[in-house]
Amino acid sequence: MIGSGAREHAIVHSLAAEGGHVLFAAPGNPGIGALATCFDVDGADPLTVTALARTLRVDLVVIGPEVPLVAGVADALIAAGVPVFGPTAAAARLEGSKAFAKEVMAAAGVPTAEARVCATMAQVEAALAEFGAPYVVKDDGLAAGKGVVVTHDHDAALAHARSILDAPVTQPSLVVEDYLDGPEVSLFVISDGCAVVPLAPAQDFKRALDGDEGPNTGGMGAYSPLDWAPPGLVAEVIERVAQPTIDEMARRGTPFTGVLYVGLALTSRGLRVVEFNARFGDPETQVVLARLRTPLSALLHAAATGALAKLPPLDWSPDVAVNVVIAAQGYPDTPRVGDPITGIAEAEQVPGVHVLHAGTVVSTRPSSVGPTQPPENGWLSSERSERVETMSGLGCDGVRPAELLSAGGRVLSVVASGVTLNVARARAYEGARHIRLDGSHHRTDIAEKAAAGQVVIPS
Ligand code: GLY
């Protein structure tokens, strides 16, 4: 397992629950370390990962975050003959470049928002005028969850555009899009480059504060399934979005293997793709995998080895799952790190609850060291960019930590299952109440509207 967030912990949690596997992670986190042997190496370096995979003689490498994918870790593993779940760098451009994704969608006839690719402020002004408010401005490249601004404020839209175009990168560009009304859905579609297998739809909550207020984050919570979604939604996404996209990527000679994360809006004009990602979403993975009964290893290995068509239909628990993310003080702007975390064992005493680690670290330092401000963003994905310490020397070996400290923006995922959405919500929030992390915050309205039957698809 490459990566170190709650998404990767969820994957390792599912694999460990199957039994019979020997699990390794790079770099992992303290929660993953209770289930797998962790290696403090750069998971985004193709040569390092390939050498480790060979040394360990692994049967499969699963790449969690987008940065290693865009960096070509899957390419190096494929060249070395190691089965890998995750697309090549060329296929991961579906996430790595918004403009490329739009081009593929257009070629494949996939319904999405109209968009203009802009490289100058004059082009931005023209596109904003063409589409009107609310304005949607997206960084073309990977931006660790901070690349998108949706606003009614023309000046704010211009300022975000200027910050992207002024960035010290080669050929900065951005995308201005038409605004999509309607609720958003995340659907993960597993592909072996040819066949596709959808997982269950989920919804995440990207804003920091209750009521969808505050800044965008990597995601503050999720639930699955979506009882309000139209019954034919998944079949429609496969027919109109996922299969045409996979076919188009194959036609271009860059087949997509792994998970195509289809971010959708259910608008008054029908479904529209908001974005593609080339990896599992976080925090949605935590709830989707909580319900999957089919062994995850079989699914991932089949995708990696071109055998998806032979896989029996997936088996799902009828339960509902809810994930509440516990975030550090100051997240998403300036998360404070170094605060002690307690209460995980108590949270896991709540029926149906398990707690997944993201921005945590085991420290042998005396607690009097106290909180610190994080340095510049770290090395991995949207989740890992919140990570501010390495795992170096931190005993990632399953030994119960002497002291668990916060080490990133999103710190923990409290995941609960229940027979109804209300039961799962109540359990997740009861679990969250047991977590002690000074200054932490979490949303109190994850899945609240869905539980109240208030999610409306505009007509
Ligand atoms: N849930 C948003 C993401 O994973 O990008």
mmCIF file with all atom_site columns, C-alpha atoms in Angstrom, residues 265-411:
data_model
loop_
_atom_site.group_PDB
_atom_site.id
_atom_site.type_symbol
_atom_site.label_atom_id
_atom_site.label_alt_id
_atom_site.label_comp_id
_atom_site.label_asym_id
_atom_site.label_entity_id
_atom_site.label_seq_id
_atom_site.pdbx_PDB_ins_code
_atom_site.Cartn_x
_atom_site.Cartn_y
_atom_site.Cartn_z
_atom_site.occupancy
_atom_site.B_iso_or_equiv
_atom_site.pdbx_formal_charge
_atom_site.auth_seq_id
_atom_site.auth_comp_id
_atom_site.auth_asym_id
_atom_site.auth_atom_id
_atom_site.pdbx_PDB_model_num
ATOM 1   C CA . ALA A 1 265 ? -23.568 16.739  -10.121 1.00 0.00 ? 265 ALA A CA 1
ATOM 2   C CA . LEU A 1 266 ? -27.202 15.702  -10.524 1.00 0.00 ? 266 LEU A CA 1
ATOM 3   C CA . THR A 1 267 ? -28.401 18.878  -12.194 1.00 0.00 ? 267 THR A CA 1
ATOM 4   C CA . SER A 1 268 ? -31.714 20.134  -13.514 1.00 0.00 ? 268 SER A CA 1
ATOM 5   C CA . ARG A 1 269 ? -30.392 19.203  -16.968 1.00 0.00 ? 269 ARG A CA 1
ATOM 6   C CA . GLY A 1 270 ? -29.382 15.672  -16.003 1.00 0.00 ? 270 GLY A CA 1
ATOM 7   C CA . LEU A 1 271 ? -26.147 14.239  -14.691 1.00 0.00 ? 271 LEU A CA 1
ATOM 8   C CA . ARG A 1 272 ? -22.910 16.083  -15.400 1.00 0.00 ? 272 ARG A CA 1
ATOM 9   C CA . VAL A 1 273 ? -19.321 15.158  -14.566 1.00 0.00 ? 273 VAL A CA 1
ATOM 10  C CA . VAL A 1 274 ? -17.737 17.701  -12.220 1.00 0.00 ? 274 VAL A CA 1
ATOM 11  C CA . GLU A 1 275 ? -14.318 16.065  -12.279 1.00 0.00 ? 275 GLU A CA 1
ATOM 12  C CA . PHE A 1 276 ? -12.414 12.863  -12.720 1.00 0.00 ? 276 PHE A CA 1
ATOM 13  C CA . ASN A 1 277 ? -9.829  11.623  -10.260 1.00 0.00 ? 277 ASN A CA 1
ATOM 14  C CA . ALA A 1 278 ? -7.500  8.720   -10.891 1.00 0.00 ? 278 ALA A CA 1
ATOM 15  C CA . ARG A 1 279 ? -7.648  7.255   -7.370  1.00 0.00 ? 279 ARG A CA 1
ATOM 16  C CA . PHE A 1 280 ? -10.058 6.489   -4.558  1.00 0.00 ? 280 PHE A CA 1
ATOM 17  C CA . GLY A 1 281 ? -11.595 9.519   -2.868  1.00 0.00 ? 281 GLY A CA 1
ATOM 18  C CA . ASP A 1 282 ? -11.040 10.434  0.727   1.00 0.00 ? 282 ASP A CA 1
ATOM 19  C CA . PRO A 1 283 ? -13.251 10.454  2.858   1.00 0.00 ? 283 PRO A CA 1
ATOM 20  C CA . GLU A 1 284 ? -15.682 8.464   0.657   1.00 0.00 ? 284 GLU A CA 1
ATOM 21  C CA . THR A 1 285 ? -13.494 5.332   0.480   1.00 0.00 ? 285 THR A CA 1
ATOM 22  C CA . GLN A 1 286 ? -13.852 4.888   4.228   1.00 0.00 ? 286 GLN A CA 1
ATOM 23  C CA . VAL A 1 287 ? -17.642 4.465   3.932   1.00 0.00 ? 287 VAL A CA 1
ATOM 24  C CA . VAL A 1 288 ? -17.721 2.592   0.635   1.00 0.00 ? 288 VAL A CA 1
ATOM 25  C CA . LEU A 1 289 ? -15.268 -0.061  1.832   1.00 0.00 ? 289 LEU A CA 1
ATOM 26  C CA . ALA A 1 290 ? -17.068 -0.329  5.184   1.00 0.00 ? 290 ALA A CA 1
ATOM 27  C CA . ARG A 1 291 ? -19.984 -1.855  3.245   1.00 0.00 ? 291 ARG A CA 1
ATOM 28  C CA . LEU A 1 292 ? -18.124 -3.990  0.700   1.00 0.00 ? 292 LEU A CA 1
ATOM 29  C CA . ARG A 1 293 ? -18.324 -7.717  1.510   1.00 0.00 ? 293 ARG A CA 1
ATOM 30  C CA . THR A 1 294 ? -16.526 -9.004  -1.585  1.00 0.00 ? 294 THR A CA 1
ATOM 31  C CA . PRO A 1 295 ? -12.850 -9.447  -0.684  1.00 0.00 ? 295 PRO A CA 1
ATOM 32  C CA . LEU A 1 296 ? -11.183 -6.189  -1.725  1.00 0.00 ? 296 LEU A CA 1
ATOM 33  C CA . SER A 1 297 ? -7.976  -8.004  -2.661  1.00 0.00 ? 297 SER A CA 1
ATOM 34  C CA . ALA A 1 298 ? -9.830  -10.007 -5.323  1.00 0.00 ? 298 ALA A CA 1
ATOM 35  C CA . LEU A 1 299 ? -11.280 -6.847  -6.836  1.00 0.00 ? 299 LEU A CA 1
ATOM 36  C CA . LEU A 1 300 ? -8.013  -4.887  -6.873  1.00 0.00 ? 300 LEU A CA 1
ATOM 37  C CA . HIS A 1 301 ? -5.980  -7.823  -8.161  1.00 0.00 ? 301 HIS A CA 1
ATOM 38  C CA . ALA A 1 302 ? -8.511  -8.533  -10.928 1.00 0.00 ? 302 ALA A CA 1
ATOM 39  C CA . ALA A 1 303 ? -8.281  -4.909  -12.043 1.00 0.00 ? 303 ALA A CA 1
ATOM 40  C CA . ALA A 1 304 ? -4.493  -4.999  -12.001 1.00 0.00 ? 304 ALA A CA 1
ATOM 41  C CA . THR A 1 305 ? -4.332  -8.208  -14.025 1.00 0.00 ? 305 THR A CA 1
ATOM 42  C CA . GLY A 1 306 ? -7.041  -7.643  -16.638 1.00 0.00 ? 306 GLY A CA 1
ATOM 43  C CA . ALA A 1 307 ? -9.453  -10.129 -15.075 1.00 0.00 ? 307 ALA A CA 1
ATOM 44  C CA . LEU A 1 308 ? -12.371 -7.928  -14.005 1.00 0.00 ? 308 LEU A CA 1
ATOM 45  C CA . ALA A 1 309 ? -14.805 -9.514  -16.438 1.00 0.00 ? 309 ALA A CA 1
ATOM 46  C CA . LYS A 1 310 ? -14.406 -12.827 -14.612 1.00 0.00 ? 310 LYS A CA 1
ATOM 47  C CA . LEU A 1 311 ? -15.195 -11.368 -11.190 1.00 0.00 ? 311 LEU A CA 1
ATOM 48  C CA . PRO A 1 312 ? -18.598 -12.333 -9.727  1.00 0.00 ? 312 PRO A CA 1
ATOM 49  C CA . PRO A 1 313 ? -20.970 -9.441  -8.915  1.00 0.00 ? 313 PRO A CA 1
ATOM 50  C CA . LEU A 1 314 ? -19.944 -7.469  -5.855  1.00 0.00 ? 314 LEU A CA 1
ATOM 51  C CA . ASP A 1 315 ? -21.590 -8.259  -2.534  1.00 0.00 ? 315 ASP A CA 1
ATOM 52  C CA . TRP A 1 316 ? -22.628 -5.352  -0.307  1.00 0.00 ? 316 TRP A CA 1
ATOM 53  C CA . SER A 1 317 ? -23.772 -5.078  3.285   1.00 0.00 ? 317 SER A CA 1
ATOM 54  C CA . PRO A 1 318 ? -27.290 -3.621  3.552   1.00 0.00 ? 318 PRO A CA 1
ATOM 55  C CA . ASP A 1 319 ? -25.975 -1.332  6.307   1.00 0.00 ? 319 ASP A CA 1
ATOM 56  C CA . VAL A 1 320 ? -25.361 2.381   5.895   1.00 0.00 ? 320 VAL A CA 1
ATOM 57  C CA . ALA A 1 321 ? -21.943 3.858   6.697   1.00 0.00 ? 321 ALA A CA 1
ATOM 58  C CA . VAL A 1 322 ? -21.085 7.380   7.874   1.00 0.00 ? 322 VAL A CA 1
ATOM 59  C CA . ASN A 1 323 ? -17.635 8.941   8.271   1.00 0.00 ? 323 ASN A CA 1
ATOM 60  C CA . VAL A 1 324 ? -16.964 12.012  10.412  1.00 0.00 ? 324 VAL A CA 1
ATOM 61  C CA . VAL A 1 325 ? -13.522 13.554  9.902   1.00 0.00 ? 325 VAL A CA 1
ATOM 62  C CA . ILE A 1 326 ? -11.764 15.009  12.933  1.00 0.00 ? 326 ILE A CA 1
ATOM 63  C CA . ALA A 1 327 ? -9.629  17.936  11.783  1.00 0.00 ? 327 ALA A CA 1
ATOM 64  C CA . ALA A 1 328 ? -6.862  19.827  13.540  1.00 0.00 ? 328 ALA A CA 1
ATOM 65  C CA . GLN A 1 329 ? -7.258  23.363  14.781  1.00 0.00 ? 329 GLN A CA 1
ATOM 66  C CA . GLY A 1 330 ? -6.696  25.763  11.907  1.00 0.00 ? 330 GLY A CA 1
ATOM 67  C CA . TYR A 1 331 ? -7.474  23.232  9.165   1.00 0.00 ? 331 TYR A CA 1
ATOM 68  C CA . PRO A 1 332 ? -7.574  23.748  6.199   1.00 0.00 ? 332 PRO A CA 1
ATOM 69  C CA . ASP A 1 333 ? -5.457  26.933  6.200   1.00 0.00 ? 333 ASP A CA 1
ATOM 70  C CA . THR A 1 334 ? -2.832  26.426  8.907   1.00 0.00 ? 334 THR A CA 1
ATOM 71  C CA . PRO A 1 335 ? -3.426  23.157  10.739  1.00 0.00 ? 335 PRO A CA 1
ATOM 72  C CA . ARG A 1 336 ? -1.771  22.960  14.135  1.00 0.00 ? 336 ARG A CA 1
ATOM 73  C CA . VAL A 1 337 ? 0.177   19.770  14.733  1.00 0.00 ? 337 VAL A CA 1
ATOM 74  C CA . GLY A 1 338 ? 1.803   18.098  17.697  1.00 0.00 ? 338 GLY A CA 1
ATOM 75  C CA . ASP A 1 339 ? -1.290  17.845  19.915  1.00 0.00 ? 339 ASP A CA 1
ATOM 76  C CA . PRO A 1 340 ? -1.894  14.595  21.851  1.00 0.00 ? 340 PRO A CA 1
ATOM 77  C CA . ILE A 1 341 ? -4.788  12.424  20.640  1.00 0.00 ? 341 ILE A CA 1
ATOM 78  C CA . THR A 1 342 ? -6.695  10.149  23.023  1.00 0.00 ? 342 THR A CA 1
ATOM 79  C CA . GLY A 1 343 ? -10.028 8.335   23.074  1.00 0.00 ? 343 GLY A CA 1
ATOM 80  C CA . ILE A 1 344 ? -9.655  6.122   19.990  1.00 0.00 ? 344 ILE A CA 1
ATOM 81  C CA . ALA A 1 345 ? -10.115 2.903   21.978  1.00 0.00 ? 345 ALA A CA 1
ATOM 82  C CA . GLU A 1 346 ? -13.194 4.349   23.677  1.00 0.00 ? 346 GLU A CA 1
ATOM 83  C CA . ALA A 1 347 ? -14.635 5.441   20.313  1.00 0.00 ? 347 ALA A CA 1
ATOM 84  C CA . GLU A 1 348 ? -14.154 1.925   18.988  1.00 0.00 ? 348 GLU A CA 1
ATOM 85  C CA . GLN A 1 349 ? -16.196 0.568   21.913  1.00 0.00 ? 349 GLN A CA 1
ATOM 86  C CA . VAL A 1 350 ? -19.251 2.172   20.296  1.00 0.00 ? 350 VAL A CA 1
ATOM 87  C CA . PRO A 1 351 ? -21.046 -0.549  18.301  1.00 0.00 ? 351 PRO A CA 1
ATOM 88  C CA . GLY A 1 352 ? -20.255 -0.439  14.581  1.00 0.00 ? 352 GLY A CA 1
ATOM 89  C CA . VAL A 1 353 ? -17.468 2.140   14.944  1.00 0.00 ? 353 VAL A CA 1
ATOM 90  C CA . HIS A 1 354 ? -13.870 1.977   13.790  1.00 0.00 ? 354 HIS A CA 1
ATOM 91  C CA . VAL A 1 355 ? -11.360 4.816   13.680  1.00 0.00 ? 355 VAL A CA 1
ATOM 92  C CA . LEU A 1 356 ? -8.943  5.345   10.801  1.00 0.00 ? 356 LEU A CA 1
ATOM 93  C CA . HIS A 1 357 ? -5.752  7.381   11.030  1.00 0.00 ? 357 HIS A CA 1
ATOM 94  C CA . ALA A 1 358 ? -4.700  10.147  8.655   1.00 0.00 ? 358 ALA A CA 1
ATOM 95  C CA . GLY A 1 359 ? -2.582  12.960  10.117  1.00 0.00 ? 359 GLY A CA 1
ATOM 96  C CA . THR A 1 360 ? -1.201  11.129  13.129  1.00 0.00 ? 360 THR A CA 1
ATOM 97  C CA . VAL A 1 361 ? 2.263   10.271  14.273  1.00 0.00 ? 361 VAL A CA 1
ATOM 98  C CA . VAL A 1 362 ? 3.719   8.367   17.192  1.00 0.00 ? 362 VAL A CA 1
ATOM 99  C CA . SER A 1 363 ? 6.180   10.418  19.134  1.00 0.00 ? 363 SER A CA 1
ATOM 100 C CA . THR A 1 364 ? 8.604   9.534   21.827  1.00 0.00 ? 364 THR A CA 1
ATOM 101 C CA . ARG A 1 365 ? 9.142   13.224  22.456  1.00 0.00 ? 365 ARG A CA 1
ATOM 102 C CA . PRO A 1 366 ? 7.999   14.496  25.843  1.00 0.00 ? 366 PRO A CA 1
ATOM 103 C CA . SER A 1 367 ? 4.561   16.025  25.570  1.00 0.00 ? 367 SER A CA 1
ATOM 104 C CA . SER A 1 368 ? 5.953   19.292  26.916  1.00 0.00 ? 368 SER A CA 1
ATOM 105 C CA . VAL A 1 369 ? 7.241   19.902  23.363  1.00 0.00 ? 369 VAL A CA 1
ATOM 106 C CA . GLY A 1 370 ? 3.656   20.954  22.720  1.00 0.00 ? 370 GLY A CA 1
ATOM 107 C CA . PRO A 1 371 ? 1.896   22.149  19.590  1.00 0.00 ? 371 PRO A CA 1
ATOM 108 C CA . THR A 1 372 ? 3.810   23.576  16.690  1.00 0.00 ? 372 THR A CA 1
ATOM 109 C CA . GLN A 1 373 ? 2.922   25.187  13.410  1.00 0.00 ? 373 GLN A CA 1
ATOM 110 C CA . PRO A 1 374 ? 3.446   22.984  10.379  1.00 0.00 ? 374 PRO A CA 1
ATOM 111 C CA . PRO A 1 375 ? 6.153   23.704  7.828   1.00 0.00 ? 375 PRO A CA 1
ATOM 112 C CA . GLU A 1 376 ? 5.376   23.801  4.119   1.00 0.00 ? 376 GLU A CA 1
ATOM 113 C CA . ASN A 1 377 ? 3.119   21.118  2.706   1.00 0.00 ? 377 ASN A CA 1
ATOM 114 C CA . GLY A 1 378 ? 4.483   17.595  2.578   1.00 0.00 ? 378 GLY A CA 1
ATOM 115 C CA . TRP A 1 379 ? 5.020   15.242  -0.267  1.00 0.00 ? 379 TRP A CA 1
ATOM 116 C CA . LEU A 1 380 ? 1.911   13.346  -1.167  1.00 0.00 ? 380 LEU A CA 1
ATOM 117 C CA . SER A 1 381 ? -1.703  13.919  -2.185  1.00 0.00 ? 381 SER A CA 1
ATOM 118 C CA . SER A 1 382 ? -4.431  16.159  -0.948  1.00 0.00 ? 382 SER A CA 1
ATOM 119 C CA . GLU A 1 383 ? -4.308  14.170  2.250   1.00 0.00 ? 383 GLU A CA 1
ATOM 120 C CA . ARG A 1 384 ? -0.551  13.968  2.383   1.00 0.00 ? 384 ARG A CA 1
ATOM 121 C CA . SER A 1 385 ? -0.119  17.627  1.656   1.00 0.00 ? 385 SER A CA 1
ATOM 122 C CA . GLU A 1 386 ? -1.707  18.001  5.069   1.00 0.00 ? 386 GLU A CA 1
ATOM 123 C CA . ARG A 1 387 ? 0.963   15.733  6.470   1.00 0.00 ? 387 ARG A CA 1
ATOM 124 C CA . VAL A 1 388 ? 3.791   17.624  8.016   1.00 0.00 ? 388 VAL A CA 1
ATOM 125 C CA . GLU A 1 389 ? 6.072   15.092  9.647   1.00 0.00 ? 389 GLU A CA 1
ATOM 126 C CA . THR A 1 390 ? 7.684   12.003  8.276   1.00 0.00 ? 390 THR A CA 1
ATOM 127 C CA . MET A 1 391 ? 7.410   8.624   9.922   1.00 0.00 ? 391 MET A CA 1
ATOM 128 C CA . SER A 1 392 ? 11.125  8.473   10.505  1.00 0.00 ? 392 SER A CA 1
ATOM 129 C CA . GLY A 1 393 ? 12.044  6.534   13.612  1.00 0.00 ? 393 GLY A CA 1
ATOM 130 C CA . LEU A 1 394 ? 8.518   6.399   14.862  1.00 0.00 ? 394 LEU A CA 1
ATOM 131 C CA . GLY A 1 395 ? 8.078   2.713   15.511  1.00 0.00 ? 395 GLY A CA 1
ATOM 132 C CA . CYS A 1 396 ? 5.483   2.023   12.836  1.00 0.00 ? 396 CYS A CA 1
ATOM 133 C CA . ASP A 1 397 ? 5.384   -1.635  13.807  1.00 0.00 ? 397 ASP A CA 1
ATOM 134 C CA . GLY A 1 398 ? 2.030   -2.158  15.427  1.00 0.00 ? 398 GLY A CA 1
ATOM 135 C CA . VAL A 1 399 ? 3.347   -1.558  18.930  1.00 0.00 ? 399 VAL A CA 1
ATOM 136 C CA . ARG A 1 400 ? 0.786   0.428   20.868  1.00 0.00 ? 400 ARG A CA 1
ATOM 137 C CA . PRO A 1 401 ? 1.975   4.035   20.787  1.00 0.00 ? 401 PRO A CA 1
ATOM 138 C CA . ALA A 1 402 ? 3.211   5.666   23.948  1.00 0.00 ? 402 ALA A CA 1
ATOM 139 C CA . GLU A 1 403 ? 1.876   8.928   22.631  1.00 0.00 ? 403 GLU A CA 1
ATOM 140 C CA . LEU A 1 404 ? -0.156  9.608   19.543  1.00 0.00 ? 404 LEU A CA 1
ATOM 141 C CA . LEU A 1 405 ? 0.109   13.149  18.197  1.00 0.00 ? 405 LEU A CA 1
ATOM 142 C CA . SER A 1 406 ? -1.634  15.060  15.464  1.00 0.00 ? 406 SER A CA 1
ATOM 143 C CA . ALA A 1 407 ? 0.550   15.497  12.391  1.00 0.00 ? 407 ALA A CA 1
ATOM 144 C CA . GLY A 1 408 ? -1.720  16.891  9.709   1.00 0.00 ? 408 GLY A CA 1
ATOM 145 C CA . GLY A 1 409 ? -4.942  18.695  8.858   1.00 0.00 ? 409 GLY A CA 1
ATOM 146 C CA . ARG A 1 410 ? -7.363  15.822  8.701   1.00 0.00 ? 410 ARG A CA 1
ATOM 147 C CA . VAL A 1 411 ? -6.344  13.718  11.670  1.00 0.00 ? 411 VAL A CA 1
#
